N, CA, C and O atoms as CSV, one atom per row, in Angstrom:
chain,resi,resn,atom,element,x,y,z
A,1,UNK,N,N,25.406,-5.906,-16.200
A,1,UNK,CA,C,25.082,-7.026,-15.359
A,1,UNK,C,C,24.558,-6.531,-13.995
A,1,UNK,O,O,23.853,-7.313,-13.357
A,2,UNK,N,N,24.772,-5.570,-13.591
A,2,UNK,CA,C,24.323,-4.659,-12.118
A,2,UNK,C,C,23.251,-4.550,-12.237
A,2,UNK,O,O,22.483,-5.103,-11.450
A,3,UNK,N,N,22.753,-3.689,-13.415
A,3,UNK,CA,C,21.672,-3.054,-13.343
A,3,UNK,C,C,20.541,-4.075,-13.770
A,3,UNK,O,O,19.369,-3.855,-13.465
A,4,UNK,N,N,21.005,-5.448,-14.642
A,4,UNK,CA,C,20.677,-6.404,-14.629
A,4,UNK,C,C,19.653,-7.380,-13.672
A,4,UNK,O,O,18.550,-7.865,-13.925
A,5,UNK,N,N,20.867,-7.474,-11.968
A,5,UNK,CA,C,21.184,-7.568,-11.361
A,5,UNK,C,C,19.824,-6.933,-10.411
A,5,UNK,O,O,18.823,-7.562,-10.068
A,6,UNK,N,N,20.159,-5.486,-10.125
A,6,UNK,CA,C,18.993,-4.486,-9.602
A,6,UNK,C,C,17.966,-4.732,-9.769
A,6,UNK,O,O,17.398,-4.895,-8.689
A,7,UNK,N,N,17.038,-4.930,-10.985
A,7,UNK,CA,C,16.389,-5.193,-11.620
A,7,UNK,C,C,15.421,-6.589,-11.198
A,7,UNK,O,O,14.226,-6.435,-10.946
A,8,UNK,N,N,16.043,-7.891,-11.152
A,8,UNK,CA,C,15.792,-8.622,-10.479
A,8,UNK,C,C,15.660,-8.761,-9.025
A,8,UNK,O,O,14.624,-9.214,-8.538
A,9,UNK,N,N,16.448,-8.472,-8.457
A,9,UNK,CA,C,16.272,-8.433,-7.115
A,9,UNK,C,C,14.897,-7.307,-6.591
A,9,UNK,O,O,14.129,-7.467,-5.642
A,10,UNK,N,N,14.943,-6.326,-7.455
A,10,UNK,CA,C,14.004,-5.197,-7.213
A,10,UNK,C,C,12.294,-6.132,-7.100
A,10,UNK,O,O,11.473,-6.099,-6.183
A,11,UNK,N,N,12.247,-6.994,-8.594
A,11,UNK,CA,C,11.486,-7.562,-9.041
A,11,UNK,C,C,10.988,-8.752,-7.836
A,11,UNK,O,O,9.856,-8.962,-7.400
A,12,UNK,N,N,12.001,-9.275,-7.572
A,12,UNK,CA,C,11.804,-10.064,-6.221
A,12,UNK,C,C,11.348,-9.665,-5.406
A,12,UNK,O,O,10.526,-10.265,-4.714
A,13,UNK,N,N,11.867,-8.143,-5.172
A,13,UNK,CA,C,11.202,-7.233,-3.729
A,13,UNK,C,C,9.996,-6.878,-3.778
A,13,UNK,O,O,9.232,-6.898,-2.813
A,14,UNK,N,N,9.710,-6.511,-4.933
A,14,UNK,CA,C,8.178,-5.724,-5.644
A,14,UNK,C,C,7.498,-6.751,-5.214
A,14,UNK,O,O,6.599,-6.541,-4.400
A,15,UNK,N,N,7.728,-7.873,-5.589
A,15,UNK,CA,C,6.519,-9.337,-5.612
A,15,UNK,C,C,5.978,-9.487,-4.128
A,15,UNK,O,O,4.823,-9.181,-3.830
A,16,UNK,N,N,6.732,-9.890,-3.391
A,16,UNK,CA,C,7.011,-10.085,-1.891
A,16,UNK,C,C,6.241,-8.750,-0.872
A,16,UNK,O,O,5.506,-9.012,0.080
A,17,UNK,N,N,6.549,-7.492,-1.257
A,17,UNK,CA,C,6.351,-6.339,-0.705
A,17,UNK,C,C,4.851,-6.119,-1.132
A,17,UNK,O,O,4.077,-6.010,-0.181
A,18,UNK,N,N,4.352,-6.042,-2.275
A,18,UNK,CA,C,3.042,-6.214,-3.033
A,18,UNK,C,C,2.198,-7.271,-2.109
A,18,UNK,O,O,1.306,-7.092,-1.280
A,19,UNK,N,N,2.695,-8.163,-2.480
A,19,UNK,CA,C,1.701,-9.423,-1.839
A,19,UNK,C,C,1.917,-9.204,-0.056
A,19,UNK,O,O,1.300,-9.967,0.687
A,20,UNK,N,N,2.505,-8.502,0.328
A,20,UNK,CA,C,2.426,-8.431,2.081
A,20,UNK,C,C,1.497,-7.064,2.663
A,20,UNK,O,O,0.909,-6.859,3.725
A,21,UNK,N,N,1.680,-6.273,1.430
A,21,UNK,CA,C,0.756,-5.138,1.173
A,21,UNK,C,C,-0.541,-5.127,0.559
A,21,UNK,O,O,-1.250,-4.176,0.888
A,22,UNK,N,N,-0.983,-5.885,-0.187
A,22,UNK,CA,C,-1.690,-6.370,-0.710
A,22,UNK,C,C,-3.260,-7.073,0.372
A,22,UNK,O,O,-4.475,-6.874,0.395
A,23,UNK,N,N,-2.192,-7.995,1.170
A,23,UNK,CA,C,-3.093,-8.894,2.502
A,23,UNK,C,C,-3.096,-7.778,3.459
A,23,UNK,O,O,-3.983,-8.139,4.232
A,24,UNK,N,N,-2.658,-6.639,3.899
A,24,UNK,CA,C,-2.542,-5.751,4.773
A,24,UNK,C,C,-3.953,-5.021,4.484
A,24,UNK,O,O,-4.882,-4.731,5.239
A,25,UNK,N,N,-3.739,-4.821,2.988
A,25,UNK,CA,C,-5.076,-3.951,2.917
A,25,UNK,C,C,-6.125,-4.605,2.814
A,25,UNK,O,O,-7.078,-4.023,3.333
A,26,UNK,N,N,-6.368,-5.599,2.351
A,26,UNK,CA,C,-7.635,-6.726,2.620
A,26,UNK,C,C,-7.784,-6.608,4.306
A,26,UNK,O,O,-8.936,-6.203,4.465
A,27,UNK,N,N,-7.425,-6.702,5.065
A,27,UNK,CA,C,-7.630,-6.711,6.791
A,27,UNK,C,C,-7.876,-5.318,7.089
A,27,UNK,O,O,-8.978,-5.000,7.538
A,28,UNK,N,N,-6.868,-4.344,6.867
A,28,UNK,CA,C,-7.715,-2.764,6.505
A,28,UNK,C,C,-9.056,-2.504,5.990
A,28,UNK,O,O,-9.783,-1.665,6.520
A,29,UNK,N,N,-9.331,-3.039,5.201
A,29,UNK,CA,C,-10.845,-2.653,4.236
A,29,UNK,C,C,-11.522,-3.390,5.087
A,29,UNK,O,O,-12.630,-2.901,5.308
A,30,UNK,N,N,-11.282,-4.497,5.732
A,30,UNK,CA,C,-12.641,-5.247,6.168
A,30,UNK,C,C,-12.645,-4.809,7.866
A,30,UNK,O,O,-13.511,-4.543,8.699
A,31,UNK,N,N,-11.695,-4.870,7.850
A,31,UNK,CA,C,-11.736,-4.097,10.156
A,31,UNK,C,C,-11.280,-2.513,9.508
A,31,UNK,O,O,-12.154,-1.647,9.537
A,32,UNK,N,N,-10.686,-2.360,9.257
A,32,UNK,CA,C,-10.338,-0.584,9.068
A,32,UNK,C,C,-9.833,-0.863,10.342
A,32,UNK,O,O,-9.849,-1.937,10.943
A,33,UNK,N,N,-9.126,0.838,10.889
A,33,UNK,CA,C,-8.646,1.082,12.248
A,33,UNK,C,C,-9.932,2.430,13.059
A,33,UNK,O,O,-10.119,3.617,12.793
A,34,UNK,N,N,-10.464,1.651,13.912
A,34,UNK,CA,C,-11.006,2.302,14.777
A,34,UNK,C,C,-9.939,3.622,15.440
A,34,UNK,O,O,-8.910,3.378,16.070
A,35,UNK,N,N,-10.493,5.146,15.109
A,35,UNK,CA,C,-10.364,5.893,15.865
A,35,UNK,C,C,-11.528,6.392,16.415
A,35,UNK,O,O,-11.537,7.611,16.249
A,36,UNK,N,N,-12.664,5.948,17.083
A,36,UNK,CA,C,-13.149,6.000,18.350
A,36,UNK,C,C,-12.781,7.127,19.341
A,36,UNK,O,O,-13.118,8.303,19.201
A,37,UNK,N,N,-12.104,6.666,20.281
A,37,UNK,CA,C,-11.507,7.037,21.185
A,37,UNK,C,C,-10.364,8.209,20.897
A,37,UNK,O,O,-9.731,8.692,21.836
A,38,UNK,N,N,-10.189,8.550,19.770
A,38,UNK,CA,C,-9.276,9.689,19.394
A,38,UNK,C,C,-10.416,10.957,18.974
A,38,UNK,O,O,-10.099,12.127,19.189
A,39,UNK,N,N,-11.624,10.646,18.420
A,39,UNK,CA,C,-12.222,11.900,17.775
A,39,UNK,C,C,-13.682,11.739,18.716
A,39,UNK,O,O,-14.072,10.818,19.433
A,40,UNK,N,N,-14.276,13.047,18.374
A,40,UNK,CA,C,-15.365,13.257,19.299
A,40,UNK,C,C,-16.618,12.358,19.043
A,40,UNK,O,O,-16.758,11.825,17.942
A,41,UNK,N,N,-17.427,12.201,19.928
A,41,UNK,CA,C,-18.704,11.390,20.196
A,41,UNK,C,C,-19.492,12.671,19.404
A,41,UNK,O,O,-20.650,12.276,19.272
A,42,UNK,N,N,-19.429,13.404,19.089
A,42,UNK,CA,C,-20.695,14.109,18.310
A,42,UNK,C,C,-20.959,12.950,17.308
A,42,UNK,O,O,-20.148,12.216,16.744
A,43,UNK,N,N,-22.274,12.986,17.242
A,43,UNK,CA,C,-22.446,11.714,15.661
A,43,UNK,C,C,-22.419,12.738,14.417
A,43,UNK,O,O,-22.366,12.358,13.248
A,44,UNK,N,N,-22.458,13.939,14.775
A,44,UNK,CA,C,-22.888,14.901,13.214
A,44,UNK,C,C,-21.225,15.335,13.000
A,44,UNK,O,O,-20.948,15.989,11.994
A,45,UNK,N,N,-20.326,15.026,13.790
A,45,UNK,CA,C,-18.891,15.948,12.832
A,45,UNK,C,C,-17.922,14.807,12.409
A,45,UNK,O,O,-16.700,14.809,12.558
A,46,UNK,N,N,-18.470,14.110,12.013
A,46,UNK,CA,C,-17.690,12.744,10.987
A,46,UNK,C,C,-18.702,11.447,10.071
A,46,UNK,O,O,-19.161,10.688,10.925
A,47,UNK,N,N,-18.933,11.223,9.334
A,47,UNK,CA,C,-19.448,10.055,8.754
A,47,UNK,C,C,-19.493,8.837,9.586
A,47,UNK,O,O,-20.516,8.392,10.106
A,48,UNK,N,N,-18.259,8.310,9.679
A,48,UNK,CA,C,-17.365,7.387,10.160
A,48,UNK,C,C,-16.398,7.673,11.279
A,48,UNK,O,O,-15.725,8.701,11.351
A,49,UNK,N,N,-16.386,6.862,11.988
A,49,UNK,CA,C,-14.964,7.114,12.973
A,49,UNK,C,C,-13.773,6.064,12.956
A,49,UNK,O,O,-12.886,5.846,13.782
A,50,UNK,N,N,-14.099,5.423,11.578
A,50,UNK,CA,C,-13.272,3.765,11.558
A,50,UNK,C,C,-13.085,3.849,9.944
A,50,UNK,O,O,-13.969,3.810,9.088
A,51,UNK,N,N,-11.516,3.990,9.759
A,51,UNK,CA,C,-10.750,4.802,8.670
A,51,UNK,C,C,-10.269,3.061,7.738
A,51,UNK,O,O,-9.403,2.245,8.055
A,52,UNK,N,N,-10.824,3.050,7.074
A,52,UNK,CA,C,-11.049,1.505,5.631
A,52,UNK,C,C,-10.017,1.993,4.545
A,52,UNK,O,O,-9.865,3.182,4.264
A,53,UNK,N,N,-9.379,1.038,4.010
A,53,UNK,CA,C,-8.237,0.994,3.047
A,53,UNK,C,C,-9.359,0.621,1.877
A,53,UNK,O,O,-10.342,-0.115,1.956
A,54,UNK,N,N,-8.783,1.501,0.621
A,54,UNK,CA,C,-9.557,1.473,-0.849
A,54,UNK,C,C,-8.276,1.399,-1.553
A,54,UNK,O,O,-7.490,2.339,-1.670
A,55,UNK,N,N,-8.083,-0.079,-2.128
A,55,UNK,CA,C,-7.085,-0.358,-3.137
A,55,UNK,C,C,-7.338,-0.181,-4.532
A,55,UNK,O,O,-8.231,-0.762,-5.148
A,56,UNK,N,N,-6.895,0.266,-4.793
A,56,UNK,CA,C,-7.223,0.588,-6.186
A,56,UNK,C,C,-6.270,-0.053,-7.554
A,56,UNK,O,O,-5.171,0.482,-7.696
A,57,UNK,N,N,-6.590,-1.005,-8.410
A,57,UNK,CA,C,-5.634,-1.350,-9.378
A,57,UNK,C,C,-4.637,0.091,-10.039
A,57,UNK,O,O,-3.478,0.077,-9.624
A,58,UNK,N,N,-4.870,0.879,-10.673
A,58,UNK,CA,C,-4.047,2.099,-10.954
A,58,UNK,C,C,-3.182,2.161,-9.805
A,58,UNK,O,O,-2.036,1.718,-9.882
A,59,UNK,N,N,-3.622,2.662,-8.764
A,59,UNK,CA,C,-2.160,3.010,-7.193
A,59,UNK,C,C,-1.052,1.873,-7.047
A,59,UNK,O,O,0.165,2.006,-6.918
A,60,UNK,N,N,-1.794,0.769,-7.102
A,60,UNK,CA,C,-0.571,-0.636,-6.919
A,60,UNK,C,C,0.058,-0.694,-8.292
A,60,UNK,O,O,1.141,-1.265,-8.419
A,61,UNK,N,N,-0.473,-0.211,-9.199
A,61,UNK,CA,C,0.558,-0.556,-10.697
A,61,UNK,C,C,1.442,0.934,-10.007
A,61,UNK,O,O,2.433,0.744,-9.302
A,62,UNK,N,N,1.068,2.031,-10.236
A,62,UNK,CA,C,2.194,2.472,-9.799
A,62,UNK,C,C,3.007,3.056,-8.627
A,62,UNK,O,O,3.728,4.054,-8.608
A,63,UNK,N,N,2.673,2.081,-7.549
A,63,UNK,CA,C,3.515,2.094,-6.637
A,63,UNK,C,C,4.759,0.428,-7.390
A,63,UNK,O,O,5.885,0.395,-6.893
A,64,UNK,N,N,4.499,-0.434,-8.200
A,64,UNK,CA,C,5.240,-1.457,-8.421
A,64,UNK,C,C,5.962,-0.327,-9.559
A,64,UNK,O,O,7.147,-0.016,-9.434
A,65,UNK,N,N,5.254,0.136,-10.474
A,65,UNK,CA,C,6.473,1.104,-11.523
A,65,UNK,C,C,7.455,1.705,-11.059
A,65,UNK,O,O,8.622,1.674,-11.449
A,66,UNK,N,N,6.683,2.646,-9.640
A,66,UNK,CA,C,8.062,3.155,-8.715
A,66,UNK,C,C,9.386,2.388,-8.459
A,66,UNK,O,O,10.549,2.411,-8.863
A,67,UNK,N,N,8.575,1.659,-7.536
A,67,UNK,CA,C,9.764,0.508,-6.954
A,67,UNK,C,C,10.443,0.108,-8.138
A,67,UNK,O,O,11.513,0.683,-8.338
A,68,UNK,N,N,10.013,-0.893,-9.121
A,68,UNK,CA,C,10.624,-1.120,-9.854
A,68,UNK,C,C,12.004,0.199,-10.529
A,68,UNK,O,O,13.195,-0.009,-10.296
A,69,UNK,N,N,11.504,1.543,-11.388
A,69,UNK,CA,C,12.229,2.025,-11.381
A,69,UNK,C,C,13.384,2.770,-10.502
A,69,UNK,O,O,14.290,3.517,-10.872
A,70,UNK,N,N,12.993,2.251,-9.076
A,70,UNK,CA,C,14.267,2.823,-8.128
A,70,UNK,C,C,15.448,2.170,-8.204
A,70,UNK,O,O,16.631,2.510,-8.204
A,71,UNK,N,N,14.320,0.251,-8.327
A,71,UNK,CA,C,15.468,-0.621,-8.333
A,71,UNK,C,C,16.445,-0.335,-9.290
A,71,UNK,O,O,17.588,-0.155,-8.868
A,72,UNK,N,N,16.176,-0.234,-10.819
A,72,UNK,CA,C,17.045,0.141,-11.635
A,72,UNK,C,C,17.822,1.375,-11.387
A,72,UNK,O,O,19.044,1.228,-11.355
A,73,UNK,N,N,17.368,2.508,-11.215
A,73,UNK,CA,C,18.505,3.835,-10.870
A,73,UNK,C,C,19.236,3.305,-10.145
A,73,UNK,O,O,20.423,3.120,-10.410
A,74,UNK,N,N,18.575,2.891,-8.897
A,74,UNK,CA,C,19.930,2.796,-8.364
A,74,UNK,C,C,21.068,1.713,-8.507
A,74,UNK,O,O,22.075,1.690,-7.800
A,75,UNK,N,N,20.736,0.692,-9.657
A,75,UNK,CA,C,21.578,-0.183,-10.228
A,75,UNK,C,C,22.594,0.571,-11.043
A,75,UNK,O,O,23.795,0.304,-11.013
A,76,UNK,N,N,22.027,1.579,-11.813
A,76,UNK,CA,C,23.024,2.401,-12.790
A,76,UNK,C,C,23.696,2.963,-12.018
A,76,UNK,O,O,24.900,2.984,-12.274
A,77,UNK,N,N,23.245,3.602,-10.845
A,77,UNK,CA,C,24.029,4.756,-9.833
A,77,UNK,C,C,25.154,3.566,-9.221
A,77,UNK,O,O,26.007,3.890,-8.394
């Protein structure tokens, strides 16, 4: 019933944590974070100076497999 228990709640967390991560990186990919003002004005020693989030379906399945399986260990533990 714990691990039961774990399991769900994990599942609850995954959903919630996903979808807040999820909208994080949508606002990442479309503004990115300007470092400007941290790296040099040469235009030839960087592409870019404004660092964009690339979500990828594979990374979010297993960052949710992770989570998910922590939730359970540590239900058994």
């Amino acid at each position: 019933m714990i691990v039961l228990e774990s399991f769900f709640l994990g599942l609850i967390a995954t959903g919630i944590g996903t979808l807040a991560g999820v909208l994080a990186g949508l606002s990442l990919h479309r503004y990115g974070i300007d470092l400007t003002t941290l790296t040099s004005a040469n235009q030839y020693f960087a592409t870019s100076h404004v660092l964009k989030v690339v979500l990828t379906w594979p990374d979010l399945l297993k960052a949710v497999g992770v989570t998910l399986a922590t939730a359970v260990l540590a239900g058994v533990y």
